[in-house]
Amino acid sequence: MIRDRPDGRHHEMRPQDVQQFTEAQVDGATVVTAVGAVDMLTAPQLQDVMTAALRRKPAGLILDMTQVDFLGSAGMQVLMAMRNQFGPETRFAVVADGPATSRPLKITGIADFIELFSTLDVALTNFTH
């Protein structure tokens, strides 16, 4: 992946240069964005980021997995564990679309317990209305 640097030069980003999990406030909701694989090596980091976000007691927390290319069982365990930590005052949803993310969530039945949206825009619209 090539990114422009502030000085106008190009910098080739290696996979280790990309931050795996980031957090932002978007339209009143906390959005955690995941990139790459969510597996047994990265799932603990995802849980840490989501737990830290949950401690701030947001009205809504959305996990955007549209840039995830592999979702392993450890990642799905984190989703269910996090779901059980949410109180009634915080809404939780996952944005996932495609065979790497939404398919395993649907096949395992996790989508029956966690709100699932195909795009971040749809999730944000649903959360703010």
mmCIF file of N, CA and C in Angstrom:
data_model
loop_
_atom_site.group_PDB
_atom_site.id
_atom_site.type_symbol
_atom_site.label_atom_id
_atom_site.label_comp_id
_atom_site.label_asym_id
_atom_site.label_seq_id
_atom_site.Cartn_x
_atom_site.Cartn_y
_atom_site.Cartn_z
ATOM 1 N N MET A 1 0.851 -1.155 0.000
ATOM 2 C CA MET A 1 0.000 0.000 0.000
ATOM 3 C C MET A 1 0.906 1.230 0.000
ATOM 4 N N ILE A 2 0.574 2.213 -0.788
ATOM 5 C CA ILE A 2 1.359 3.443 -0.889
ATOM 6 C C ILE A 2 0.573 4.575 -0.235
ATOM 7 N N ARG A 3 1.232 5.320 0.633
ATOM 8 C CA ARG A 3 0.610 6.481 1.270
ATOM 9 C C ARG A 3 1.456 7.704 0.962
ATOM 10 N N ASP A 4 0.797 8.847 0.746
ATOM 11 C CA ASP A 4 1.522 10.102 0.568
ATOM 12 C C ASP A 4 1.958 10.618 1.926
ATOM 13 N N ARG A 5 3.176 11.089 1.986
ATOM 14 C CA ARG A 5 3.694 11.683 3.209
ATOM 15 C C ARG A 5 3.432 13.172 3.170
ATOM 16 N N PRO A 6 3.483 13.841 4.334
ATOM 17 C CA PRO A 6 3.248 15.289 4.355
ATOM 18 C C PRO A 6 4.205 16.072 3.451
ATOM 19 N N ASP A 7 5.407 15.533 3.225
ATOM 20 C CA ASP A 7 6.365 16.252 2.388
ATOM 21 C C ASP A 7 6.139 15.993 0.893
ATOM 22 N N GLY A 8 5.071 15.268 0.553
ATOM 23 C CA GLY A 8 4.729 15.022 -0.840
ATOM 24 C C GLY A 8 5.345 13.764 -1.417
ATOM 25 N N ARG A 9 6.273 13.154 -0.700
ATOM 26 C CA ARG A 9 6.889 11.919 -1.176
ATOM 27 C C ARG A 9 6.003 10.733 -0.828
ATOM 28 N N HIS A 10 6.225 9.644 -1.511
ATOM 29 C CA HIS A 10 5.454 8.433 -1.254
ATOM 30 C C HIS A 10 6.202 7.548 -0.275
ATOM 31 N N HIS A 11 5.434 6.822 0.510
ATOM 32 C CA HIS A 11 5.988 5.880 1.479
ATOM 33 C C HIS A 11 5.227 4.573 1.327
ATOM 34 N N GLU A 12 5.937 3.499 1.108
ATOM 35 C CA GLU A 12 5.273 2.209 1.005
ATOM 36 C C GLU A 12 5.040 1.675 2.407
ATOM 37 N N MET A 13 3.769 1.402 2.720
ATOM 38 C CA MET A 13 3.438 0.897 4.040
ATOM 39 C C MET A 13 3.482 -0.619 4.039
ATOM 40 N N ARG A 14 4.138 -1.149 5.030
ATOM 41 C CA ARG A 14 4.164 -2.601 5.224
ATOM 42 C C ARG A 14 3.021 -2.956 6.157
ATOM 43 N N PRO A 15 2.577 -4.224 6.159
ATOM 44 C CA PRO A 15 1.470 -4.608 7.045
ATOM 45 C C PRO A 15 1.710 -4.227 8.504
ATOM 46 N N GLN A 16 2.944 -4.314 8.993
ATOM 47 C CA GLN A 16 3.201 -3.976 10.389
ATOM 48 C C GLN A 16 3.115 -2.471 10.652
ATOM 49 N N ASP A 17 3.079 -1.641 9.587
ATOM 50 C CA ASP A 17 2.943 -0.198 9.753
ATOM 51 C C ASP A 17 1.490 0.218 9.996
ATOM 52 N N VAL A 18 0.556 -0.612 9.624
ATOM 53 C CA VAL A 18 -0.862 -0.289 9.746
ATOM 54 C C VAL A 18 -1.323 -0.625 11.155
ATOM 55 N N GLN A 19 -1.936 0.353 11.807
ATOM 56 C CA GLN A 19 -2.451 0.094 13.142
ATOM 57 C C GLN A 19 -3.646 -0.829 13.023
ATOM 58 N N GLN A 20 -3.620 -1.926 13.751
ATOM 59 C CA GLN A 20 -4.632 -2.975 13.643
ATOM 60 C C GLN A 20 -6.020 -2.510 14.095
ATOM 61 N N PHE A 21 -6.074 -1.797 15.228
ATOM 62 C CA PHE A 21 -7.354 -1.365 15.783
ATOM 63 C C PHE A 21 -7.271 0.112 16.139
ATOM 64 N N THR A 22 -8.249 0.877 15.660
ATOM 65 C CA THR A 22 -8.292 2.301 15.970
ATOM 66 C C THR A 22 -9.679 2.650 16.491
ATOM 67 N N GLU A 23 -9.741 3.745 17.212
ATOM 68 C CA GLU A 23 -11.005 4.173 17.799
ATOM 69 C C GLU A 23 -11.265 5.623 17.424
ATOM 70 N N ALA A 24 -12.519 5.938 17.127
ATOM 71 C CA ALA A 24 -12.895 7.311 16.793
ATOM 72 C C ALA A 24 -14.333 7.562 17.233
ATOM 73 N N GLN A 25 -14.654 8.819 17.417
ATOM 74 C CA GLN A 25 -16.024 9.231 17.691
ATOM 75 C C GLN A 25 -16.637 9.686 16.370
ATOM 76 N N VAL A 26 -17.751 9.084 15.992
ATOM 77 C CA VAL A 26 -18.416 9.426 14.740
ATOM 78 C C VAL A 26 -19.909 9.579 15.012
ATOM 79 N N ASP A 27 -20.421 10.773 14.777
ATOM 80 C CA ASP A 27 -21.854 11.045 14.944
ATOM 81 C C ASP A 27 -22.390 10.562 16.295
ATOM 82 N N GLY A 28 -21.622 10.762 17.352
ATOM 83 C CA GLY A 28 -22.087 10.401 18.689
ATOM 84 C C GLY A 28 -21.848 8.954 19.085
ATOM 85 N N ALA A 29 -21.326 8.147 18.199
ATOM 86 C CA ALA A 29 -21.040 6.737 18.521
ATOM 87 C C ALA A 29 -19.526 6.528 18.545
ATOM 88 N N THR A 30 -19.099 5.587 19.343
ATOM 89 C CA THR A 30 -17.698 5.189 19.345
ATOM 90 C C THR A 30 -17.535 4.098 18.295
ATOM 91 N N VAL A 31 -16.602 4.301 17.374
ATOM 92 C CA VAL A 31 -16.361 3.327 16.311
ATOM 93 C C VAL A 31 -14.948 2.784 16.467
ATOM 94 N N VAL A 32 -14.851 1.467 16.646
ATOM 95 C CA VAL A 32 -13.565 0.787 16.652
ATOM 96 C C VAL A 32 -13.430 0.133 15.285
ATOM 97 N N THR A 33 -12.347 0.455 14.586
ATOM 98 C CA THR A 33 -12.107 -0.095 13.259
ATOM 99 C C THR A 33 -11.000 -1.133 13.347
ATOM 100 N N ALA A 34 -11.272 -2.306 12.784
ATOM 101 C CA ALA A 34 -10.298 -3.393 12.748
ATOM 102 C C ALA A 34 -9.786 -3.556 11.324
ATOM 103 N N VAL A 35 -8.497 -3.854 11.195
ATOM 104 C CA VAL A 35 -7.868 -4.034 9.886
ATOM 105 C C VAL A 35 -7.061 -5.328 9.908
ATOM 106 N N GLY A 36 -7.171 -6.108 8.840
ATOM 107 C CA GLY A 36 -6.367 -7.326 8.722
ATOM 108 C C GLY A 36 -7.045 -8.530 9.336
ATOM 109 N N ALA A 37 -6.265 -9.357 9.995
ATOM 110 C CA ALA A 37 -6.786 -10.592 10.592
ATOM 111 C C ALA A 37 -7.140 -10.361 12.057
ATOM 112 N N VAL A 38 -8.269 -10.923 12.465
ATOM 113 C CA VAL A 38 -8.642 -10.957 13.875
ATOM 114 C C VAL A 38 -8.617 -12.431 14.257
ATOM 115 N N ASP A 39 -7.513 -12.827 14.868
ATOM 116 C CA ASP A 39 -7.276 -14.238 15.172
ATOM 117 C C ASP A 39 -6.729 -14.367 16.587
ATOM 118 N N MET A 40 -6.177 -15.529 16.921
ATOM 119 C CA MET A 40 -5.717 -15.753 18.291
ATOM 120 C C MET A 40 -4.568 -14.823 18.680
ATOM 121 N N LEU A 41 -3.838 -14.298 17.711
ATOM 122 C CA LEU A 41 -2.746 -13.384 18.015
ATOM 123 C C LEU A 41 -3.227 -11.959 18.248
ATOM 124 N N THR A 42 -4.268 -11.545 17.540
ATOM 125 C CA THR A 42 -4.722 -10.153 17.606
ATOM 126 C C THR A 42 -5.989 -9.950 18.436
ATOM 127 N N ALA A 43 -6.724 -11.015 18.708
ATOM 128 C CA ALA A 43 -7.979 -10.892 19.460
ATOM 129 C C ALA A 43 -7.792 -10.249 20.838
ATOM 130 N N PRO A 44 -6.719 -10.574 21.583
ATOM 131 C CA PRO A 44 -6.553 -9.902 22.886
ATOM 132 C C PRO A 44 -6.417 -8.382 22.756
ATOM 133 N N GLN A 45 -5.747 -7.920 21.713
ATOM 134 C CA GLN A 45 -5.615 -6.480 21.492
ATOM 135 C C GLN A 45 -6.987 -5.869 21.184
ATOM 136 N N LEU A 46 -7.787 -6.551 20.370
ATOM 137 C CA LEU A 46 -9.138 -6.062 20.078
ATOM 138 C C LEU A 46 -9.941 -5.967 21.367
ATOM 139 N N GLN A 47 -9.849 -6.986 22.203
ATOM 140 C CA GLN A 47 -10.600 -6.962 23.462
ATOM 141 C C GLN A 47 -10.157 -5.795 24.332
ATOM 142 N N ASP A 48 -8.848 -5.519 24.390
ATOM 143 C CA ASP A 48 -8.346 -4.398 25.179
ATOM 144 C C ASP A 48 -8.891 -3.066 24.665
ATOM 145 N N VAL A 49 -8.871 -2.870 23.351
ATOM 146 C CA VAL A 49 -9.360 -1.619 22.768
ATOM 147 C C VAL A 49 -10.856 -1.449 23.029
ATOM 148 N N MET A 50 -11.609 -2.518 22.856
ATOM 149 C CA MET A 50 -13.055 -2.424 23.058
ATOM 150 C C MET A 50 -13.407 -2.246 24.538
ATOM 151 N N THR A 51 -12.668 -2.894 25.423
ATOM 152 C CA THR A 51 -12.910 -2.735 26.858
ATOM 153 C C THR A 51 -12.617 -1.305 27.292
ATOM 154 N N ALA A 52 -11.525 -0.738 26.788
ATOM 155 C CA ALA A 52 -11.197 0.659 27.106
ATOM 156 C C ALA A 52 -12.294 1.595 26.605
ATOM 157 N N ALA A 53 -12.806 1.346 25.410
ATOM 158 C CA ALA A 53 -13.897 2.175 24.868
ATOM 159 C C ALA A 53 -15.155 2.023 25.709
ATOM 160 N N LEU A 54 -15.450 0.814 26.137
ATOM 161 C CA LEU A 54 -16.651 0.559 26.935
ATOM 162 C C LEU A 54 -16.576 1.235 28.300
ATOM 163 N N ARG A 55 -15.378 1.339 28.869
ATOM 164 C CA ARG A 55 -15.210 1.994 30.176
ATOM 165 C C ARG A 55 -15.636 3.459 30.140
ATOM 166 N N ARG A 56 -15.581 4.073 28.957
ATOM 167 C CA ARG A 56 -15.989 5.474 28.826
ATOM 168 C C ARG A 56 -17.512 5.608 28.713
ATOM 169 N N LYS A 57 -18.197 4.489 28.792
ATOM 170 C CA LYS A 57 -19.668 4.434 28.785
ATOM 171 C C LYS A 57 -20.310 5.162 27.601
ATOM 172 N N PRO A 58 -19.953 4.751 26.375
ATOM 173 C CA PRO A 58 -20.573 5.388 25.206
ATOM 174 C C PRO A 58 -22.035 4.948 25.077
ATOM 175 N N ALA A 59 -22.829 5.774 24.423
ATOM 176 C CA ALA A 59 -24.217 5.387 24.150
ATOM 177 C C ALA A 59 -24.264 4.256 23.130
ATOM 178 N N GLY A 60 -23.271 4.243 22.227
ATOM 179 C CA GLY A 60 -23.205 3.204 21.211
ATOM 180 C C GLY A 60 -21.769 2.883 20.858
ATOM 181 N N LEU A 61 -21.490 1.610 20.638
ATOM 182 C CA LEU A 61 -20.166 1.162 20.222
ATOM 183 C C LEU A 61 -20.325 0.293 18.987
ATOM 184 N N ILE A 62 -19.645 0.682 17.923
ATOM 185 C CA ILE A 62 -19.717 -0.044 16.652
ATOM 186 C C ILE A 62 -18.334 -0.576 16.327
ATOM 187 N N LEU A 63 -18.244 -1.862 16.052
ATOM 188 C CA LEU A 63 -16.996 -2.465 15.592
ATOM 189 C C LEU A 63 -17.080 -2.586 14.081
ATOM 190 N N ASP A 64 -16.241 -1.825 13.385
ATOM 191 C CA ASP A 64 -16.229 -1.836 11.916
ATOM 192 C C ASP A 64 -15.199 -2.862 11.448
ATOM 193 N N MET A 65 -15.682 -3.948 10.863
ATOM 194 C CA MET A 65 -14.818 -5.030 10.398
ATOM 195 C C MET A 65 -14.772 -5.109 8.872
ATOM 196 N N THR A 66 -15.104 -4.014 8.197
ATOM 197 C CA THR A 66 -15.125 -4.049 6.732
ATOM 198 C C THR A 66 -13.736 -4.217 6.129
ATOM 199 N N GLN A 67 -12.677 -3.935 6.898
ATOM 200 C CA GLN A 67 -11.314 -4.107 6.402
ATOM 201 C C GLN A 67 -10.635 -5.360 6.962
ATOM 202 N N VAL A 68 -11.432 -6.228 7.577
ATOM 203 C CA VAL A 68 -10.903 -7.477 8.131
ATOM 204 C C VAL A 68 -10.926 -8.532 7.037
ATOM 205 N N ASP A 69 -9.791 -9.209 6.846
ATOM 206 C CA ASP A 69 -9.726 -10.242 5.811
ATOM 207 C C ASP A 69 -9.748 -11.662 6.383
ATOM 208 N N PHE A 70 -9.710 -11.792 7.711
ATOM 209 C CA PHE A 70 -9.852 -13.101 8.347
ATOM 210 C C PHE A 70 -10.405 -12.904 9.748
ATOM 211 N N LEU A 71 -11.458 -13.634 10.074
ATOM 212 C CA LEU A 71 -12.057 -13.601 11.406
ATOM 213 C C LEU A 71 -12.020 -15.016 11.962
ATOM 214 N N GLY A 72 -11.138 -15.237 12.923
ATOM 215 C CA GLY A 72 -10.998 -16.555 13.526
ATOM 216 C C GLY A 72 -11.904 -16.716 14.738
ATOM 217 N N SER A 73 -11.898 -17.915 15.283
ATOM 218 C CA SER A 73 -12.769 -18.211 16.425
ATOM 219 C C SER A 73 -12.420 -17.352 17.639
ATOM 220 N N ALA A 74 -11.143 -17.015 17.816
ATOM 221 C CA ALA A 74 -10.758 -16.159 18.941
ATOM 222 C C ALA A 74 -11.386 -14.769 18.808
ATOM 223 N N GLY A 75 -11.462 -14.261 17.586
ATOM 224 C CA GLY A 75 -12.112 -12.973 17.350
ATOM 225 C C GLY A 75 -13.604 -13.038 17.634
ATOM 226 N N MET A 76 -14.219 -14.143 17.245
ATOM 227 C CA MET A 76 -15.656 -14.297 17.519
ATOM 228 C C MET A 76 -15.914 -14.436 19.018
ATOM 229 N N GLN A 77 -14.994 -15.072 19.737
ATOM 230 C CA GLN A 77 -15.126 -15.182 21.192
ATOM 231 C C GLN A 77 -15.085 -13.803 21.836
ATOM 232 N N VAL A 78 -14.224 -12.933 21.326
ATOM 233 C CA VAL A 78 -14.147 -11.567 21.852
ATOM 234 C C VAL A 78 -15.482 -10.856 21.653
ATOM 235 N N LEU A 79 -16.090 -11.025 20.498
ATOM 236 C CA LEU A 79 -17.376 -10.364 20.240
ATOM 237 C C LEU A 79 -18.431 -10.813 21.246
ATOM 238 N N MET A 80 -18.493 -12.104 21.501
ATOM 239 C CA MET A 80 -19.497 -12.602 22.451
ATOM 240 C C MET A 80 -19.166 -12.178 23.879
ATOM 241 N N ALA A 81 -17.895 -12.199 24.232
ATOM 242 C CA ALA A 81 -17.500 -11.762 25.575
ATOM 243 C C ALA A 81 -17.828 -10.281 25.771
ATOM 244 N N MET A 82 -17.565 -9.473 24.752
ATOM 245 C CA MET A 82 -17.866 -8.055 24.844
ATOM 246 C C MET A 82 -19.367 -7.826 24.934
ATOM 247 N N ARG A 83 -20.117 -8.568 24.157
ATOM 248 C CA ARG A 83 -21.577 -8.427 24.181
ATOM 249 C C ARG A 83 -22.103 -8.618 25.604
ATOM 250 N N ASN A 84 -21.516 -9.561 26.319
ATOM 251 C CA ASN A 84 -21.960 -9.851 27.682
ATOM 252 C C ASN A 84 -21.545 -8.766 28.680
ATOM 253 N N GLN A 85 -20.616 -7.902 28.316
ATOM 254 C CA GLN A 85 -20.174 -6.819 29.202
ATOM 255 C C GLN A 85 -21.004 -5.551 29.037
ATOM 256 N N PHE A 86 -21.743 -5.450 27.950
ATOM 257 C CA PHE A 86 -22.516 -4.245 27.689
ATOM 258 C C PHE A 86 -23.747 -4.206 28.577
ATOM 259 N N GLY A 87 -23.964 -3.042 29.176
ATOM 260 C CA GLY A 87 -25.181 -2.843 29.938
ATOM 261 C C GLY A 87 -26.287 -2.345 29.022
ATOM 262 N N PRO A 88 -27.480 -2.189 29.565
ATOM 263 C CA PRO A 88 -28.610 -1.751 28.739
ATOM 264 C C PRO A 88 -28.448 -0.326 28.212
ATOM 265 N N GLU A 89 -27.535 0.456 28.807
ATOM 266 C CA GLU A 89 -27.356 1.838 28.368
ATOM 267 C C GLU A 89 -26.452 1.977 27.147
ATOM 268 N N THR A 90 -25.776 0.901 26.747
ATOM 269 C CA THR A 90 -24.862 0.962 25.603
ATOM 270 C C THR A 90 -25.295 -0.012 24.519
ATOM 271 N N ARG A 91 -25.461 0.516 23.340
ATOM 272 C CA ARG A 91 -25.824 -0.299 22.185
ATOM 273 C C ARG A 91 -24.559 -0.775 21.490
ATOM 274 N N PHE A 92 -24.536 -2.032 21.029
ATOM 275 C CA PHE A 92 -23.369 -2.623 20.395
ATOM 276 C C PHE A 92 -23.755 -3.199 19.046
ATOM 277 N N ALA A 93 -22.923 -2.940 18.043
ATOM 278 C CA ALA A 93 -23.165 -3.491 16.708
ATOM 279 C C ALA A 93 -21.838 -3.755 16.014
ATOM 280 N N VAL A 94 -21.900 -4.622 15.023
ATOM 281 C CA VAL A 94 -20.743 -4.965 14.208
ATOM 282 C C VAL A 94 -21.078 -4.644 12.757
ATOM 283 N N VAL A 95 -20.116 -4.041 12.065
ATOM 284 C CA VAL A 95 -20.237 -3.817 10.628
ATOM 285 C C VAL A 95 -19.374 -4.866 9.954
ATOM 286 N N ALA A 96 -20.020 -5.728 9.194
ATOM 287 C CA ALA A 96 -19.301 -6.815 8.517
ATOM 288 C C ALA A 96 -20.059 -7.157 7.249
ATOM 289 N N ASP A 97 -19.319 -7.314 6.174
ATOM 290 C CA ASP A 97 -19.942 -7.674 4.909
ATOM 291 C C ASP A 97 -18.961 -8.530 4.125
ATOM 292 N N GLY A 98 -19.391 -9.686 3.735
ATOM 293 C CA GLY A 98 -18.528 -10.522 2.921
ATOM 294 C C GLY A 98 -18.188 -11.841 3.575
ATOM 295 N N PRO A 99 -17.527 -12.692 2.819
ATOM 296 C CA PRO A 99 -17.263 -14.053 3.281
ATOM 297 C C PRO A 99 -16.282 -14.132 4.448
ATOM 298 N N ALA A 100 -15.397 -13.160 4.607
ATOM 299 C CA ALA A 100 -14.403 -13.237 5.686
ATOM 300 C C ALA A 100 -14.975 -12.863 7.044
ATOM 301 N N THR A 101 -16.060 -12.087 7.056
ATOM 302 C CA THR A 101 -16.580 -11.598 8.336
ATOM 303 C C THR A 101 -18.053 -11.924 8.567
ATOM 304 N N SER A 102 -18.930 -11.442 7.726
ATOM 305 C CA SER A 102 -20.352 -11.650 8.002
ATOM 306 C C SER A 102 -20.748 -13.124 7.878
ATOM 307 N N ARG A 103 -20.129 -13.824 6.974
ATOM 308 C CA ARG A 103 -20.479 -15.244 6.797
ATOM 309 C C ARG A 103 -20.218 -16.062 8.059
ATOM 310 N N PRO A 104 -19.002 -15.994 8.651
ATOM 311 C CA PRO A 104 -18.806 -16.770 9.879
ATOM 312 C C PRO A 104 -19.705 -16.310 11.027
ATOM 313 N N LEU A 105 -20.020 -15.012 11.088
ATOM 314 C CA LEU A 105 -20.902 -14.531 12.150
ATOM 315 C C LEU A 105 -22.311 -15.082 11.986
ATOM 316 N N LYS A 106 -22.740 -15.219 10.751
ATOM 317 C CA LYS A 106 -24.074 -15.780 10.498
ATOM 318 C C LYS A 106 -24.096 -17.295 10.692
ATOM 319 N N ILE A 107 -23.083 -17.988 10.192
ATOM 320 C CA ILE A 107 -23.034 -19.451 10.289
ATOM 321 C C ILE A 107 -22.983 -19.902 11.748
ATOM 322 N N THR A 108 -22.207 -19.191 12.571
ATOM 323 C CA THR A 108 -22.071 -19.585 13.977
ATOM 324 C C THR A 108 -23.255 -19.142 14.838
ATOM 325 N N GLY A 109 -24.113 -18.302 14.295
ATOM 326 C CA GLY A 109 -25.266 -17.823 15.052
ATOM 327 C C GLY A 109 -24.991 -16.569 15.862
ATOM 328 N N ILE A 110 -23.768 -16.057 15.812
ATOM 329 C CA ILE A 110 -23.431 -14.848 16.563
ATOM 330 C C ILE A 110 -24.271 -13.664 16.085
ATOM 331 N N ALA A 111 -24.585 -13.638 14.801
ATOM 332 C CA ALA A 111 -25.406 -12.544 14.254
ATOM 333 C C ALA A 111 -26.810 -12.525 14.858
ATOM 334 N N ASP A 112 -27.220 -13.608 15.499
ATOM 335 C CA ASP A 112 -28.513 -13.629 16.177
ATOM 336 C C ASP A 112 -28.464 -12.871 17.500
ATOM 337 N N PHE A 113 -27.261 -12.636 18.023
ATOM 338 C CA PHE A 113 -27.104 -11.991 19.324
ATOM 339 C C PHE A 113 -26.508 -10.594 19.250
ATOM 340 N N ILE A 114 -25.888 -10.271 18.126
ATOM 341 C CA ILE A 114 -25.233 -8.973 17.948
ATOM 342 C C ILE A 114 -25.798 -8.323 16.691
ATOM 343 N N GLU A 115 -26.143 -7.037 16.806
ATOM 344 C CA GLU A 115 -26.634 -6.329 15.621
ATOM 345 C C GLU A 115 -25.551 -6.318 14.554
ATOM 346 N N LEU A 116 -25.931 -6.648 13.335
ATOM 347 C CA LEU A 116 -24.987 -6.737 12.225
ATOM 348 C C LEU A 116 -25.455 -5.825 11.101
ATOM 349 N N PHE A 117 -24.547 -4.974 10.619
ATOM 350 C CA PHE A 117 -24.842 -4.064 9.525
ATOM 351 C C PHE A 117 -23.832 -4.280 8.406
ATOM 352 N N SER A 118 -24.244 -3.993 7.176
ATOM 353 C CA SER A 118 -23.365 -4.217 6.028
ATOM 354 C C SER A 118 -22.400 -3.065 5.765
ATOM 355 N N THR A 119 -22.738 -1.847 6.237
ATOM 356 C CA THR A 119 -21.837 -0.698 6.061
ATOM 357 C C THR A 119 -21.849 0.153 7.326
ATOM 358 N N LEU A 120 -20.790 0.911 7.501
ATOM 359 C CA LEU A 120 -20.718 1.821 8.644
ATOM 360 C C LEU A 120 -21.778 2.900 8.534
ATOM 361 N N ASP A 121 -22.024 3.400 7.339
ATOM 362 C CA ASP A 121 -23.048 4.437 7.158
ATOM 363 C C ASP A 121 -24.421 3.950 7.619
ATOM 364 N N VAL A 122 -24.765 2.715 7.261
ATOM 365 C CA VAL A 122 -26.060 2.157 7.672
ATOM 366 C C VAL A 122 -26.108 2.021 9.191
ATOM 367 N N ALA A 123 -25.029 1.558 9.793
ATOM 368 C CA ALA A 123 -24.990 1.410 11.238
ATOM 369 C C ALA A 123 -25.132 2.763 11.933
ATOM 370 N N LEU A 124 -24.379 3.765 11.466
ATOM 371 C CA LEU A 124 -24.454 5.092 12.081
ATOM 372 C C LEU A 124 -25.841 5.703 11.919
ATOM 373 N N THR A 125 -26.437 5.535 10.746
ATOM 374 C CA THR A 125 -27.788 6.053 10.532
ATOM 375 C C THR A 125 -28.759 5.380 11.491
ATOM 376 N N ASN A 126 -28.631 4.079 11.662
ATOM 377 C CA ASN A 126 -29.495 3.329 12.570
ATOM 378 C C ASN A 126 -29.276 3.749 14.009
ATOM 379 N N PHE A 127 -28.044 4.037 14.391
ATOM 380 C CA PHE A 127 -27.726 4.416 15.770
ATOM 381 C C PHE A 127 -28.211 5.825 16.100
ATOM 382 N N THR A 128 -28.208 6.717 15.118
ATOM 383 C CA THR A 128 -28.548 8.116 15.402
ATOM 384 C C THR A 128 -30.011 8.445 15.170
ATOM 385 N N HIS A 129 -30.782 7.483 14.730
ATOM 386 C CA HIS A 129 -32.220 7.747 14.512
ATOM 387 C C HIS A 129 -33.077 6.881 15.375
#
